[in-house]
Amino acid sequence: MAAPFAAELRIVWVQPPVNVVPKSSPASSRTAELPFPSQIKSGSPANDAGLKHKMRKPGVSLRPVLNRAANSAALVWDGTPNLGKWDGTANLDRLGPRQCLGLKPNSKQCALQPDCKVRNPRRNRGIHLLPRLHHQRHHRILQVVPHNSHTATQRTFVIVDPQDTRTISRSWGEYLHEMKESWSVAQWVYQEFITAESRSWTKRMLVSLAVSVTALNGIAWLAKYLVDGLIRHDAHAVRMSFLGMGVCVLIYGYFDRLQMIAREYAQGANLSQLKRRMNELFFEKSMGQHLQESSYLNTANIERGKGRIEQLENLLAFEGSSSLISLTVALTLLWFRVPAAAFFMSLLLASYLVWLVYLNRNIAEKCVPFDEEFRRLNRWEHERWEKIERVKTCAKEGAEIAYQNRAFQKVLGEERKFWLWFIGKVTWRGYSNRFVLLGTLAYGAWRIWQGDWSNGVFIPLLMYATKVSESIWTIGHIEHQINWNMPAIRTAMLTLRVPPEATDKPNAIELRRKNGVRVEMRSVSYAYAIEKRDLPTLSAANDLLEADSQSVQEFRSAGRPRTANEDASVSPKPMLPVLRNVSFTIEPGEKAALIGPSGAGKTTIMRLLMRYMDPTAGAILIDGHDLRDVQLYSWLNLIAYVPQQAQVFDGTVRDNLLYRFTDEPIAVPDEELWTMMRKLKIDFGDRLTAGLDTRVGRHGIELSGGEQQRLMIGAAAMRKPIFMVVDEATASLDATTEKAVQKGLEEVLGTTMGALIITHRLSTVRRLCSKFFVLRDSEGLAPDESQLEATASSFEELYEISPTFRRLADDQGVVILDSPLPRVPMSIETSESDESMQYA
């Protein structure tokens, strides 16, 4: 007989998946072995050789099988269950980063949520834990098979994946709690995406709908008098019945037209507000947020959330309201006409709601793994479609088709088992529904047979009871659709409600256009917050296990956007410095190059200068003004940026060249565009089939990589900026084209336009720039030491004073003369021999 589980087990994974294999242990060697430095809650200190902690009772030990290089897991084990001799495995195939498991079975609590139910172990020949965690995905990750058992006793543990907010409710209380949360999400949708105009039209629609439905049901009410009049041969009753029905038809037609018009306006207002507000919430986030939170703040999540919000609005405002009004009107008229039948139908409604909650809760619980697997297969399929070249060149078409078909059939078979069960339950629910309806009609027929009711009563009884039954089914279907849409909407809500960073101050300074601008970086440093999941060692996991509930909740929330209130309730995160104490100045009209190895912080400086984010220390001064005190729009409207990866819009060459921030009408002569294109070698030869109106395709697919980049340089030049930021702009060009583009770029920059050119290819900037900054790697630097290693006006000077530059120059084979090389202004007529000095 298995004893109760009188132990505490917490496992935290902070890196990629690992395998944990419990194994039987003789009574004389009851240890928990950890191959990494870690911390046992009630045991000895950590040591490099591993930990061995004596158990207080005979039983089993857990031995984590971990990847030593990954240093990726922590295990805390205090006590042991007395299960005798047993064996088992832990299946962590689906366990990913930022996932956490924690259980306290003996106290009937969960380490991460105080709601964990322990099932009676005597009924399961072992310990069966039924976790009940709120708002997160659940997976079966551990299955234990005792030696003395013929069947596997399944232990269902919980992992938390913060990237999926899909609900799995394992009790009625949890289901009702989730419905309450869904209501809060619906309120957010109402506040953000429903305008006063939409509410006004929706009210008109609902009033018109109520009148039209009442008029339609009035026809059934009048049918009673028509039938009774026909039986009694009462011509007056028959005429009045038909007259009343005609009036009802006219009222129904008129108000039905009004409700359709109001619905069209309401739906249009909703779609317009949804599109506008989603764009506002998406674009208001800083570029730094878009980069750092790309796992959530991405087009896929936003587009999916947008579609689900639209569905929710239609379900609640249109389909749901229509069904609810039909149900209310039919049931109310039934109470007035046949109270006894209305009582039976009310019982049917109550029982249907119970069935509804039961079935939808099972759908939410059982279908999540199926949905996850289908989405995984879809991602796999789309990735293979997008990378078709690799599949074809590896001759893997047959293998891909076979694997995808096999995997799909497997999950389809598992899903079919559930839906067959669901169909069986729905069939019994349908029987109960129809038998109640049939019983209600039988009761009405019996009362008519007994002479208590007139024959005409049967008509409204039949129509109202049928309408109630149909409306109940429709409302149940709508409730299921709402629940299924909520996770995507909740994810979009958590993402879009994150406050924007790098925003303008109330009295921000507006920069005016002039001939040049002075840019200064003064002791600038930048560090980003490390989430718990990003910590590279086990100490983070150990600290987490000893942390208070707020820290644990922070770990559970890691990876998803947090609100300001949540941020205020958790301890500050550790910071990882990526840029240290950098200071330099670029005078008006000066062209400066930022040189350094990959990872030295060049891109970080570019992002700070474009104000993707704000520095954590120091300041960036624009003509003496702190960039944080300047209107970001006015600064970006004065500069141009050429990214490393070309961002070409689907459209024409003209559209891409003239894309700019200003909203003013653009009237640029074609000759000016052609002149710019000739300078930068944006001619594309035979590709310009329609001149400036040649379409470049989605993502510029009709152009080569070099042509796309030249188009971006041309677009930046057409803005006529006073300062230009160029990030590895010629990295995708061949040597011949690079030289030609450099000539054109120097002409574009002229004498008054300043520039910061970021590169690791020294040939790009040798003759183009008059000032050079060299960044070194920040690793190993003292906290107050500058990452800017050297500033000079020539390569020869840098070669003497900068070890980092010397290494880069030697690696790239750049020839450095013994004496400083005077800088010669380059022009279109520069000879090929002059160029050879740069590329020697």
Coordinates of N, CA and C in Angstrom, one line a residue, residues 475-543:
I475 N -27.0 29.9 -28.2 CA -26.2 30.6 -27.1 C -25.1 29.7 -26.6
G476 N -25.3 28.4 -26.5 CA -24.3 27.5 -26.1 C -23.1 27.5 -27.1
H477 N -23.4 27.4 -28.4 CA -22.4 27.5 -29.4 C -21.6 28.8 -29.3
I478 N -22.3 29.9 -29.1 CA -21.6 31.2 -29.0 C -20.7 31.2 -27.8
E479 N -21.2 30.7 -26.7 CA -20.3 30.7 -25.5 C -19.1 29.9 -25.7
H480 N -19.2 28.8 -26.4 CA -18.0 28.0 -26.7 C -17.0 28.8 -27.6
Q481 N -17.6 29.5 -28.6 CA -16.7 30.3 -29.5 C -16.0 31.4 -28.8
I482 N -16.7 32.0 -27.8 CA -16.1 33.1 -27.0 C -15.0 32.6 -26.2
N483 N -15.2 31.4 -25.5 CA -14.1 30.8 -24.7 C -12.9 30.5 -25.6
W484 N -13.1 30.0 -26.8 CA -12.0 29.6 -27.7 C -11.2 30.8 -28.2
N485 N -11.9 31.9 -28.3 CA -11.3 33.1 -28.8 C -10.5 33.9 -27.7
M486 N -10.9 33.7 -26.5 CA -10.3 34.5 -25.4 C -8.8 34.4 -25.2
P487 N -8.2 33.2 -25.4 CA -6.7 33.2 -25.2 C -6.0 34.2 -26.1
A488 N -6.3 34.2 -27.4 CA -5.6 35.1 -28.3 C -5.9 36.5 -27.9
I489 N -7.1 36.8 -27.5 CA -7.5 38.2 -27.1 C -6.8 38.6 -25.9
R490 N -6.7 37.7 -24.9 CA -6.0 38.0 -23.7 C -4.5 38.2 -23.9
T491 N -3.9 37.5 -24.8 CA -2.5 37.7 -25.2 C -2.3 39.1 -25.8
A492 N -3.2 39.4 -26.7 CA -3.1 40.7 -27.4 C -3.3 41.8 -26.3
M493 N -4.2 41.6 -25.4 CA -4.5 42.6 -24.4 C -3.2 42.8 -23.5
L494 N -2.6 41.7 -23.0 CA -1.4 41.9 -22.2 C -0.3 42.6 -23.0
T495 N -0.2 42.3 -24.3 CA 0.8 43.0 -25.1 C 0.5 44.4 -25.3
L496 N -0.7 44.8 -25.7 CA -1.0 46.1 -26.1 C -1.2 47.1 -24.9
R497 N -1.4 46.5 -23.8 CA -1.6 47.4 -22.6 C -0.2 47.8 -22.0
V498 N 0.9 47.2 -22.4 CA 2.2 47.6 -21.9 C 2.4 49.1 -22.2
P499 N 2.7 49.9 -21.2 CA 3.0 51.3 -21.5 C 4.1 51.5 -22.4
P500 N 4.0 52.5 -23.4 CA 5.1 52.7 -24.3 C 6.2 53.4 -23.6
E501 N 7.4 53.1 -24.1 CA 8.7 53.6 -23.6 C 9.2 54.7 -24.5
A502 N 10.2 55.5 -24.1 CA 10.8 56.5 -24.9 C 9.8 57.4 -25.5
T503 N 8.9 57.9 -24.6 CA 7.9 58.9 -25.1 C 8.3 60.3 -24.9
D504 N 7.6 61.2 -25.6 CA 7.9 62.7 -25.5 C 7.5 63.2 -24.1
K505 N 8.2 64.1 -23.6 CA 7.8 64.9 -22.4 C 6.7 65.9 -22.8
P506 N 6.0 66.4 -21.8 CA 4.9 67.3 -22.1 C 5.4 68.5 -22.9
N507 N 6.5 69.1 -22.5 CA 7.0 70.3 -23.1 C 8.3 70.0 -23.9
A508 N 8.2 69.0 -24.7 CA 9.4 68.6 -25.4 C 9.8 69.6 -26.5
I509 N 11.1 69.7 -26.7 CA 11.6 70.7 -27.7 C 11.5 70.2 -29.1
E510 N 11.0 71.1 -30.0 CA 10.9 70.8 -31.4 C 12.1 71.3 -32.1
L511 N 12.8 70.4 -32.8 CA 14.0 70.8 -33.5 C 13.7 71.4 -34.9
R512 N 14.4 72.4 -35.3 CA 14.1 73.1 -36.5 C 15.2 72.7 -37.5
R513 N 14.9 72.6 -38.8 CA 15.8 72.3 -39.8 C 16.9 73.4 -40.0
K514 N 18.1 73.0 -40.1 CA 19.2 74.0 -40.4 C 20.3 73.2 -41.2
N515 N 21.4 73.9 -41.4 CA 22.5 73.3 -42.2 C 23.2 72.1 -41.6
G516 N 23.3 72.0 -40.3 CA 24.0 70.9 -39.7 C 23.5 70.7 -38.3
V517 N 24.1 69.6 -37.7 CA 23.7 69.3 -36.3 C 24.9 68.7 -35.6
R518 N 25.0 69.1 -34.3 CA 26.1 68.5 -33.5 C 25.5 67.4 -32.6
V519 N 26.2 66.3 -32.7 CA 25.7 65.1 -32.0 C 26.8 64.7 -31.0
E520 N 26.4 64.6 -29.7 CA 27.4 64.3 -28.7 C 26.8 63.1 -27.8
M521 N 27.6 62.1 -27.6 CA 27.3 61.1 -26.6 C 28.2 61.3 -25.4
R522 N 27.5 61.5 -24.3 CA 28.3 61.9 -23.0 C 28.1 60.8 -22.0
S523 N 29.2 60.0 -21.8 CA 29.2 58.9 -20.8 C 28.0 58.0 -20.9
V524 N 27.7 57.6 -22.1 CA 26.5 56.8 -22.4 C 26.7 55.3 -22.0
S525 N 25.8 54.8 -21.3 CA 25.8 53.3 -21.0 C 24.4 52.8 -21.2
Y526 N 24.4 51.5 -21.5 CA 23.1 50.9 -21.6 C 23.2 49.5 -21.1
A527 N 22.1 49.1 -20.4 CA 22.0 47.7 -19.9 C 20.5 47.3 -20.0
Y528 N 20.2 46.1 -20.3 CA 18.9 45.7 -20.4 C 18.6 44.7 -19.2
A529 N 17.3 44.6 -18.8 CA 16.9 43.8 -17.7 C 16.9 42.3 -18.2
I530 N 17.4 41.5 -17.3 CA 17.5 40.1 -17.6 C 16.3 39.4 -16.9
E531 N 15.5 38.7 -17.7 CA 14.4 37.9 -17.1 C 15.0 36.7 -16.4
K532 N 14.3 36.1 -15.5 CA 14.8 34.9 -14.8 C 15.1 33.8 -15.8
R533 N 14.4 33.7 -16.9 CA 14.7 32.7 -17.9 C 16.0 32.9 -18.6
D534 N 16.6 34.1 -18.5 CA 17.8 34.4 -19.3 C 19.0 34.2 -18.5
L535 N 18.9 33.9 -17.2 CA 20.1 33.8 -16.4 C 20.9 32.5 -16.8
P536 N 22.2 32.6 -16.9 CA 22.9 31.5 -17.5 C 23.4 30.4 -16.5
T537 N 23.2 30.6 -15.3 CA 23.6 29.6 -14.3 C 22.5 29.1 -13.5
L538 N 22.8 28.1 -12.7 CA 21.8 27.5 -11.8 C 21.5 28.3 -10.6
S539 N 22.3 29.3 -10.3 CA 22.0 30.1 -9.1 C 20.7 30.8 -9.2
A540 N 20.3 31.2 -10.4 CA 19.0 31.8 -10.6 C 17.9 30.9 -10.2
A541 N 17.9 29.7 -10.6 CA 16.9 28.7 -10.2 C 16.9 28.5 -8.7
N542 N 18.1 28.4 -8.1 CA 18.1 28.1 -6.7 C 17.6 29.3 -5.9
D543 N 18.0 30.5 -6.4 CA 17.4 31.7 -5.7 C 15.9 31.8 -5.8

